[in-house]
Amino acid sequence: MAMASDGSGVRGIYKRFKPHILMFLTQIGYTFLYPITKASFNHGFNPYVYITYRHIVGGLAMFPFAYFLERKERPKLTIALFGEIFILSLLGVGLTLNMYFASLRYTSPTFVSSMTNTLASLTFVLAIALRLEKLDVRNPRGVAKVLGTLISLAGVMAMTLYKGSVLRNLWHPLIRIQGSTEAIHESWVKGSILAVASCITWSIFYIMQAYTLKRYPAQLSLTAWMNFIGATQSAAFTILVEHKAAAWTVGFNIDLCSIIYSGVVCSGLIVFSQLSVTKERGPVFVTMFNPLSTLLVAVLAYFVLGEKLYVGSVAGGAVVIFGLYLLLWGKEGDQEAQIKPEEAYLTY
């Protein structure tokens, strides 16, 4: 009896914290994407071609699982539903990622990083406006949501905009990435507009997932569809802006590694995990872990790549973690309300 009780207790803890674990693992996955894509782009790989190939690989990786595991539960794909998935793919892939990489050419990685880390705050505001997120400022947990979002945003801004003194590297770089990633500062205004637009479409993408999952709950199939449709949209865009056939050639080098890793892990497994957590906890829960990747990338770049780490990044990272803790504590109130709907109704 004691062993059975212990087993059920462990399962209960795992079930409760499964979304947290998945979202933390997704940020680790995105962290390793940074050095791989950086090396690939430094090698001369076209970012728009990369996006296209990445999602083709992601679709191919998820297709067998979607076909066999969701054969019975996959809803019929109507024209209206296909149109909805097409728009979802356009928001998440065709528009967002291409505008994101285009903005890097005209501004700087620091600026774009600070913009993309506002996703959690932007999604939080949109979710409240669309009543996907509950907020009661008279409740301490509601206040924690607001404060946690603002504090995390402040920490991210500190990491990206404030440097401070440089911390001395403890050892020589374990990995050296050759090349240069300097932006082509042709038009800062154009780049700023593209960065802001990509954040808006990215946030709407997360919000729209919550609605689409209600009509198409087959998460593996939805991941595969978004990859294939997004790859087609990205290919059409790439053909318009890239006229050299040689840009589509991929050798057995870092370019191929970046395509396979980002396709299987990021566009496949991570998107599927995000869809699962969105269905269970909502889009705000998914995006509020995004600032962790900025912190993890800074740590990876310092200890492995030998890049400079500033006091501002360390201080900002501590603030991000504190804000994330507050937000998580606030979100736990929503989970308790789902477990005890009668009590939630009485205290409403």
PDB file of N, CA and C in Angstrom, residues 88-168:
ATOM      1  N   LEU A  88      -2.298  29.950 -39.709  1.00  0.00           N
ATOM      2  CA  LEU A  88      -1.455  29.665 -38.549  1.00  0.00           C
ATOM      3  C   LEU A  88      -0.009  29.443 -38.976  1.00  0.00           C
ATOM      4  N   SER A  89       0.187  28.700 -40.058  1.00  0.00           N
ATOM      5  CA  SER A  89       1.527  28.459 -40.582  1.00  0.00           C
ATOM      6  C   SER A  89       2.162  29.746 -41.101  1.00  0.00           C
ATOM      7  N   LEU A  90       1.344  30.580 -41.730  1.00  0.00           N
ATOM      8  CA  LEU A  90       1.843  31.858 -42.241  1.00  0.00           C
ATOM      9  C   LEU A  90       2.328  32.742 -41.095  1.00  0.00           C
ATOM     10  N   LEU A  91       1.567  32.754 -39.997  1.00  0.00           N
ATOM     11  CA  LEU A  91       1.949  33.563 -38.842  1.00  0.00           C
ATOM     12  C   LEU A  91       3.204  33.022 -38.171  1.00  0.00           C
ATOM     13  N   GLY A  92       3.292  31.701 -38.035  1.00  0.00           N
ATOM     14  CA  GLY A  92       4.406  31.104 -37.306  1.00  0.00           C
ATOM     15  C   GLY A  92       5.660  30.889 -38.099  1.00  0.00           C
ATOM     16  N   VAL A  93       5.540  30.740 -39.420  1.00  0.00           N
ATOM     17  CA  VAL A  93       6.700  30.420 -40.252  1.00  0.00           C
ATOM     18  C   VAL A  93       6.895  31.448 -41.364  1.00  0.00           C
ATOM     19  N   GLY A  94       5.936  31.490 -42.282  1.00  0.00           N
ATOM     20  CA  GLY A  94       6.091  32.321 -43.476  1.00  0.00           C
ATOM     21  C   GLY A  94       6.381  33.774 -43.183  1.00  0.00           C
ATOM     22  N   LEU A  95       5.643  34.362 -42.241  1.00  0.00           N
ATOM     23  CA  LEU A  95       5.840  35.775 -41.915  1.00  0.00           C
ATOM     24  C   LEU A  95       6.870  35.970 -40.801  1.00  0.00           C
ATOM     25  N   THR A  96       6.640  35.330 -39.678  1.00  0.00           N
ATOM     26  CA  THR A  96       7.442  35.600 -38.486  1.00  0.00           C
ATOM     27  C   THR A  96       8.926  35.335 -38.682  1.00  0.00           C
ATOM     28  N   LEU A  97       9.293  34.116 -39.068  1.00  0.00           N
ATOM     29  CA  LEU A  97      10.703  33.766 -39.157  1.00  0.00           C
ATOM     30  C   LEU A  97      11.421  34.530 -40.263  1.00  0.00           C
ATOM     31  N   ASN A  98      10.747  34.729 -41.399  1.00  0.00           N
ATOM     32  CA  ASN A  98      11.405  35.464 -42.483  1.00  0.00           C
ATOM     33  C   ASN A  98      11.588  36.942 -42.134  1.00  0.00           C
ATOM     34  N   MET A  99      10.599  37.532 -41.454  1.00  0.00           N
ATOM     35  CA  MET A  99      10.765  38.923 -41.023  1.00  0.00           C
ATOM     36  C   MET A  99      11.818  39.026 -39.931  1.00  0.00           C
ATOM     37  N   TYR A 100      11.898  38.003 -39.086  1.00  0.00           N
ATOM     38  CA  TYR A 100      12.887  37.988 -38.015  1.00  0.00           C
ATOM     39  C   TYR A 100      14.304  38.025 -38.583  1.00  0.00           C
ATOM     40  N   PHE A 101      14.589  37.142 -39.532  1.00  0.00           N
ATOM     41  CA  PHE A 101      15.938  37.091 -40.099  1.00  0.00           C
ATOM     42  C   PHE A 101      16.222  38.300 -40.987  1.00  0.00           C
ATOM     43  N   ALA A 102      15.177  38.840 -41.623  1.00  0.00           N
ATOM     44  CA  ALA A 102      15.371  40.052 -42.421  1.00  0.00           C
ATOM     45  C   ALA A 102      15.729  41.230 -41.525  1.00  0.00           C
ATOM     46  N   SER A 103      15.100  41.305 -40.335  1.00  0.00           N
ATOM     47  CA  SER A 103      15.385  42.411 -39.417  1.00  0.00           C
ATOM     48  C   SER A 103      16.821  42.361 -38.909  1.00  0.00           C
ATOM     49  N   LEU A 104      17.398  41.171 -38.811  1.00  0.00           N
ATOM     50  CA  LEU A 104      18.783  41.039 -38.377  1.00  0.00           C
ATOM     51  C   LEU A 104      19.755  41.698 -39.354  1.00  0.00           C
ATOM     52  N   ARG A 105      19.380  41.714 -40.630  1.00  0.00           N
ATOM     53  CA  ARG A 105      20.246  42.313 -41.642  1.00  0.00           C
ATOM     54  C   ARG A 105      20.302  43.835 -41.504  1.00  0.00           C
ATOM     55  N   TYR A 106      19.243  44.431 -40.982  1.00  0.00           N
ATOM     56  CA  TYR A 106      19.143  45.884 -40.971  1.00  0.00           C
ATOM     57  C   TYR A 106      19.378  46.507 -39.587  1.00  0.00           C
ATOM     58  N   THR A 107      19.340  45.704 -38.518  1.00  0.00           N
ATOM     59  CA  THR A 107      19.553  46.258 -37.179  1.00  0.00           C
ATOM     60  C   THR A 107      20.752  45.559 -36.537  1.00  0.00           C
ATOM     61  N   SER A 108      20.541  44.955 -35.384  1.00  0.00           N
ATOM     62  CA  SER A 108      21.611  44.240 -34.694  1.00  0.00           C
ATOM     63  C   SER A 108      21.009  43.093 -33.904  1.00  0.00           C
ATOM     64  N   PRO A 109      21.800  42.031 -33.622  1.00  0.00           N
ATOM     65  CA  PRO A 109      21.289  40.908 -32.841  1.00  0.00           C
ATOM     66  C   PRO A 109      20.797  41.329 -31.457  1.00  0.00           C
ATOM     67  N   THR A 110      21.456  42.320 -30.838  1.00  0.00           N
ATOM     68  CA  THR A 110      21.046  42.791 -29.517  1.00  0.00           C
ATOM     69  C   THR A 110      19.645  43.383 -29.552  1.00  0.00           C
ATOM     70  N   PHE A 111      19.401  44.211 -30.550  1.00  0.00           N
ATOM     71  CA  PHE A 111      18.089  44.851 -30.667  1.00  0.00           C
ATOM     72  C   PHE A 111      17.004  43.811 -30.925  1.00  0.00           C
ATOM     73  N   VAL A 112      17.244  42.897 -31.845  1.00  0.00           N
ATOM     74  CA  VAL A 112      16.240  41.878 -32.187  1.00  0.00           C
ATOM     75  C   VAL A 112      15.977  40.967 -30.997  1.00  0.00           C
ATOM     76  N   SER A 113      17.036  40.636 -30.254  1.00  0.00           N
ATOM     77  CA  SER A 113      16.882  39.788 -29.083  1.00  0.00           C
ATOM     78  C   SER A 113      16.000  40.453 -28.039  1.00  0.00           C
ATOM     79  N   SER A 114      16.224  41.740 -27.804  1.00  0.00           N
ATOM     80  CA  SER A 114      15.409  42.461 -26.828  1.00  0.00           C
ATOM     81  C   SER A 114      13.956  42.546 -27.264  1.00  0.00           C
ATOM     82  N   MET A 115      13.718  42.621 -28.575  1.00  0.00           N
ATOM     83  CA  MET A 115      12.357  42.689 -29.090  1.00  0.00           C
ATOM     84  C   MET A 115      11.641  41.346 -28.945  1.00  0.00           C
ATOM     85  N   THR A 116      12.303  40.270 -29.313  1.00  0.00           N
ATOM     86  CA  THR A 116      11.657  38.954 -29.268  1.00  0.00           C
ATOM     87  C   THR A 116      11.352  38.515 -27.844  1.00  0.00           C
ATOM     88  N   ASN A 117      12.104  39.044 -26.884  1.00  0.00           N
ATOM     89  CA  ASN A 117      11.845  38.679 -25.499  1.00  0.00           C
ATOM     90  C   ASN A 117      10.662  39.416 -24.901  1.00  0.00           C
ATOM     91  N   THR A 118      10.036  40.276 -25.686  1.00  0.00           N
ATOM     92  CA  THR A 118       8.786  40.914 -25.242  1.00  0.00           C
ATOM     93  C   THR A 118       7.580  40.044 -25.594  1.00  0.00           C
ATOM     94  N   LEU A 119       7.822  38.894 -26.206  1.00  0.00           N
ATOM     95  CA  LEU A 119       6.727  38.009 -26.618  1.00  0.00           C
ATOM     96  C   LEU A 119       5.820  37.627 -25.452  1.00  0.00           C
ATOM     97  N   ALA A 120       6.437  37.284 -24.317  1.00  0.00           N
ATOM     98  CA  ALA A 120       5.639  36.850 -23.170  1.00  0.00           C
ATOM     99  C   ALA A 120       4.679  37.951 -22.723  1.00  0.00           C
ATOM    100  N   SER A 121       5.189  39.177 -22.638  1.00  0.00           N
ATOM    101  CA  SER A 121       4.349  40.302 -22.208  1.00  0.00           C
ATOM    102  C   SER A 121       3.255  40.590 -23.229  1.00  0.00           C
ATOM    103  N   LEU A 122       3.621  40.574 -24.506  1.00  0.00           N
ATOM    104  CA  LEU A 122       2.652  40.855 -25.561  1.00  0.00           C
ATOM    105  C   LEU A 122       1.570  39.791 -25.615  1.00  0.00           C
ATOM    106  N   THR A 123       1.974  38.530 -25.500  1.00  0.00           N
ATOM    107  CA  THR A 123       1.003  37.433 -25.500  1.00  0.00           C
ATOM    108  C   THR A 123       0.099  37.499 -24.282  1.00  0.00           C
ATOM    109  N   PHE A 124       0.658  37.888 -23.145  1.00  0.00           N
ATOM    110  CA  PHE A 124      -0.115  38.029 -21.909  1.00  0.00           C
ATOM    111  C   PHE A 124      -1.216  39.073 -22.081  1.00  0.00           C
ATOM    112  N   VAL A 125      -0.882  40.213 -22.677  1.00  0.00           N
ATOM    113  CA  VAL A 125      -1.863  41.280 -22.893  1.00  0.00           C
ATOM    114  C   VAL A 125      -2.947  40.827 -23.866  1.00  0.00           C
ATOM    115  N   LEU A 126      -2.544  40.187 -24.981  1.00  0.00           N
ATOM    116  CA  LEU A 126      -3.515  39.711 -25.971  1.00  0.00           C
ATOM    117  C   LEU A 126      -4.419  38.627 -25.382  1.00  0.00           C
ATOM    118  N   ALA A 127      -3.839  37.737 -24.585  1.00  0.00           N
ATOM    119  CA  ALA A 127      -4.628  36.653 -23.992  1.00  0.00           C
ATOM    120  C   ALA A 127      -5.676  37.196 -23.025  1.00  0.00           C
ATOM    121  N   ILE A 128      -5.337  38.231 -22.259  1.00  0.00           N
ATOM    122  CA  ILE A 128      -6.300  38.851 -21.352  1.00  0.00           C
ATOM    123  C   ILE A 128      -7.409  39.530 -22.154  1.00  0.00           C
ATOM    124  N   ALA A 129      -7.020  40.233 -23.234  1.00  0.00           N
ATOM    125  CA  ALA A 129      -8.001  40.929 -24.065  1.00  0.00           C
ATOM    126  C   ALA A 129      -8.978  39.948 -24.706  1.00  0.00           C
ATOM    127  N   LEU A 130      -8.483  38.760 -25.074  1.00  0.00           N
ATOM    128  CA  LEU A 130      -9.318  37.748 -25.720  1.00  0.00           C
ATOM    129  C   LEU A 130      -9.923  36.759 -24.716  1.00  0.00           C
ATOM    130  N   ARG A 131      -9.705  37.026 -23.424  1.00  0.00           N
ATOM    131  CA  ARG A 131     -10.255  36.211 -22.345  1.00  0.00           C
ATOM    132  C   ARG A 131      -9.757  34.767 -22.361  1.00  0.00           C
ATOM    133  N   LEU A 132      -8.531  34.595 -22.846  1.00  0.00           N
ATOM    134  CA  LEU A 132      -7.891  33.292 -22.758  1.00  0.00           C
ATOM    135  C   LEU A 132      -7.130  33.158 -21.448  1.00  0.00           C
ATOM    136  N   GLU A 133      -6.888  34.268 -20.792  1.00  0.00           N
ATOM    137  CA  GLU A 133      -6.138  34.301 -19.544  1.00  0.00           C
ATOM    138  C   GLU A 133      -6.971  35.005 -18.483  1.00  0.00           C
ATOM    139  N   LYS A 134      -7.020  34.422 -17.291  1.00  0.00           N
ATOM    140  CA  LYS A 134      -7.744  35.020 -16.184  1.00  0.00           C
ATOM    141  C   LYS A 134      -6.826  35.975 -15.425  1.00  0.00           C
ATOM    142  N   LEU A 135      -7.355  37.129 -15.045  1.00  0.00           N
ATOM    143  CA  LEU A 135      -6.574  38.087 -14.272  1.00  0.00           C
ATOM    144  C   LEU A 135      -7.480  38.795 -13.277  1.00  0.00           C
ATOM    145  N   ASP A 136      -7.197  38.583 -12.001  1.00  0.00           N
ATOM    146  CA  ASP A 136      -7.921  39.243 -10.923  1.00  0.00           C
ATOM    147  C   ASP A 136      -6.897  39.991 -10.077  1.00  0.00           C
ATOM    148  N   VAL A 137      -6.801  41.284 -10.259  1.00  0.00           N
ATOM    149  CA  VAL A 137      -5.790  42.078  -9.563  1.00  0.00           C
ATOM    150  C   VAL A 137      -6.096  42.200  -8.073  1.00  0.00           C
ATOM    151  N   ARG A 138      -7.278  41.770  -7.650  1.00  0.00           N
ATOM    152  CA  ARG A 138      -7.614  41.765  -6.223  1.00  0.00           C
ATOM    153  C   ARG A 138      -7.064  40.531  -5.537  1.00  0.00           C
ATOM    154  N   ASN A 139      -6.628  39.569  -6.348  1.00  0.00           N
ATOM    155  CA  ASN A 139      -6.053  38.333  -5.835  1.00  0.00           C
ATOM    156  C   ASN A 139      -4.530  38.414  -5.893  1.00  0.00           C
ATOM    157  N   PRO A 140      -3.824  37.976  -4.840  1.00  0.00           N
ATOM    158  CA  PRO A 140      -2.350  38.031  -4.856  1.00  0.00           C
ATOM    159  C   PRO A 140      -1.726  37.319  -6.050  1.00  0.00           C
ATOM    160  N   ARG A 141      -2.349  36.224  -6.494  1.00  0.00           N
ATOM    161  CA  ARG A 141      -1.793  35.504  -7.638  1.00  0.00           C
ATOM    162  C   ARG A 141      -1.968  36.298  -8.939  1.00  0.00           C
ATOM    163  N   GLY A 142      -3.050  37.044  -9.024  1.00  0.00           N
ATOM    164  CA  GLY A 142      -3.237  37.906 -10.180  1.00  0.00           C
ATOM    165  C   GLY A 142      -2.203  39.013 -10.222  1.00  0.00           C
ATOM    166  N   VAL A 143      -1.921  39.592  -9.054  1.00  0.00           N
ATOM    167  CA  VAL A 143      -0.879  40.625  -8.961  1.00  0.00           C
ATOM    168  C   VAL A 143       0.482  40.032  -9.318  1.00  0.00           C
ATOM    169  N   ALA A 144       0.718  38.777  -8.885  1.00  0.00           N
ATOM    170  CA  ALA A 144       1.994  38.105  -9.178  1.00  0.00           C
ATOM    171  C   ALA A 144       2.188  37.923 -10.684  1.00  0.00           C
ATOM    172  N   LYS A 145       1.092  37.640 -11.401  1.00  0.00           N
ATOM    173  CA  LYS A 145       1.189  37.504 -12.865  1.00  0.00           C
ATOM    174  C   LYS A 145       1.695  38.798 -13.502  1.00  0.00           C
ATOM    175  N   VAL A 146       1.082  39.904 -13.088  1.00  0.00           N
ATOM    176  CA  VAL A 146       1.445  41.202 -13.662  1.00  0.00           C
ATOM    177  C   VAL A 146       2.877  41.569 -13.303  1.00  0.00           C
ATOM    178  N   LEU A 147       3.204  41.448 -12.003  1.00  0.00           N
ATOM    179  CA  LEU A 147       4.548  41.794 -11.554  1.00  0.00           C
ATOM    180  C   LEU A 147       5.599  40.879 -12.169  1.00  0.00           C
ATOM    181  N   GLY A 148       5.291  39.582 -12.237  1.00  0.00           N
ATOM    182  CA  GLY A 148       6.233  38.630 -12.821  1.00  0.00           C
ATOM    183  C   GLY A 148       6.526  38.942 -14.274  1.00  0.00           C
ATOM    184  N   THR A 149       5.484  39.288 -15.039  1.00  0.00           N
ATOM    185  CA  THR A 149       5.661  39.639 -16.444  1.00  0.00           C
ATOM    186  C   THR A 149       6.529  40.882 -16.590  1.00  0.00           C
ATOM    187  N   LEU A 150       6.234  41.912 -15.798  1.00  0.00           N
ATOM    188  CA  LEU A 150       6.983  43.168 -15.881  1.00  0.00           C
ATOM    189  C   LEU A 150       8.428  42.996 -15.423  1.00  0.00           C
ATOM    190  N   ILE A 151       8.631  42.227 -14.351  1.00  0.00           N
ATOM    191  CA  ILE A 151       9.989  42.011 -13.841  1.00  0.00           C
ATOM    192  C   ILE A 151      10.828  41.206 -14.823  1.00  0.00           C
ATOM    193  N   SER A 152      10.236  40.152 -15.409  1.00  0.00           N
ATOM    194  CA  SER A 152      10.959  39.365 -16.415  1.00  0.00           C
ATOM    195  C   SER A 152      11.337  40.222 -17.616  1.00  0.00           C
ATOM    196  N   LEU A 153      10.399  41.063 -18.045  1.00  0.00           N
ATOM    197  CA  LEU A 153      10.669  41.955 -19.171  1.00  0.00           C
ATOM    198  C   LEU A 153      11.796  42.925 -18.830  1.00  0.00           C
ATOM    199  N   ALA A 154      11.789  43.449 -17.590  1.00  0.00           N
ATOM    200  CA  ALA A 154      12.848  44.362 -17.169  1.00  0.00           C
ATOM    201  C   ALA A 154      14.200  43.653 -17.131  1.00  0.00           C
ATOM    202  N   GLY A 155      14.204  42.399 -16.674  1.00  0.00           N
ATOM    203  CA  GLY A 155      15.446  41.635 -16.628  1.00  0.00           C
ATOM    204  C   GLY A 155      16.012  41.370 -18.009  1.00  0.00           C
ATOM    205  N   VAL A 156      15.125  41.034 -18.948  1.00  0.00           N
ATOM    206  CA  VAL A 156      15.563  40.790 -20.325  1.00  0.00           C
ATOM    207  C   VAL A 156      16.126  42.062 -20.939  1.00  0.00           C
ATOM    208  N   MET A 157      15.454  43.178 -20.714  1.00  0.00           N
ATOM    209  CA  MET A 157      15.931  44.452 -21.238  1.00  0.00           C
ATOM    210  C   MET A 157      17.307  44.794 -20.656  1.00  0.00           C
ATOM    211  N   ALA A 158      17.494  44.486 -19.375  1.00  0.00           N
ATOM    212  CA  ALA A 158      18.789  44.742 -18.739  1.00  0.00           C
ATOM    213  C   ALA A 158      19.884  43.879 -19.369  1.00  0.00           C
ATOM    214  N   MET A 159      19.550  42.626 -19.666  1.00  0.00           N
ATOM    215  CA  MET A 159      20.524  41.710 -20.274  1.00  0.00           C
ATOM    216  C   MET A 159      20.963  42.179 -21.654  1.00  0.00           C
ATOM    217  N   THR A 160      20.024  42.733 -22.411  1.00  0.00           N
ATOM    218  CA  THR A 160      20.312  43.071 -23.804  1.00  0.00           C
ATOM    219  C   THR A 160      20.778  44.512 -24.005  1.00  0.00           C
ATOM    220  N   LEU A 161      20.363  45.422 -23.121  1.00  0.00           N
ATOM    221  CA  LEU A 161      20.666  46.836 -23.331  1.00  0.00           C
ATOM    222  C   LEU A 161      21.747  47.374 -22.394  1.00  0.00           C
ATOM    223  N   TYR A 162      21.928  46.740 -21.215  1.00  0.00           N
ATOM    224  CA  TYR A 162      22.943  47.206 -20.274  1.00  0.00           C
ATOM    225  C   TYR A 162      24.087  46.195 -20.206  1.00  0.00           C
ATOM    226  N   LYS A 163      25.299  46.643 -20.395  1.00  0.00           N
ATOM    227  CA  LYS A 163      26.444  45.744 -20.392  1.00  0.00           C
ATOM    228  C   LYS A 163      27.167  45.712 -19.054  1.00  0.00           C
ATOM    229  N   GLY A 164      27.700  46.846 -18.640  1.00  0.00           N
ATOM    230  CA  GLY A 164      28.507  46.848 -17.435  1.00  0.00           C
ATOM    231  C   GLY A 164      29.900  46.327 -17.724  1.00  0.00           C
ATOM    232  N   SER A 165      30.623  45.948 -16.700  1.00  0.00           N
ATOM    233  CA  SER A 165      31.987  45.455 -16.891  1.00  0.00           C
ATOM    234  C   SER A 165      31.988  44.025 -17.415  1.00  0.00           C
ATOM    235  N   VAL A 166      33.105  43.668 -18.051  1.00  0.00           N
ATOM    236  CA  VAL A 166      33.238  42.333 -18.642  1.00  0.00           C
ATOM    237  C   VAL A 166      33.782  41.356 -17.605  1.00  0.00           C
ATOM    238  N   LEU A 167      33.187  40.163 -17.560  1.00  0.00           N
ATOM    239  CA  LEU A 167      33.687  39.108 -16.682  1.00  0.00           C
ATOM    240  C   LEU A 167      34.826  38.368 -17.373  1.00  0.00           C
ATOM    241  N   ARG A 168      35.863  38.083 -16.622  1.00  0.00           N
ATOM    242  CA  ARG A 168      37.023  37.406 -17.203  1.00  0.00           C
ATOM    243  C   ARG A 168      36.679  35.955 -17.522  1.00  0.00           C
TER     244      ARG A 168
END
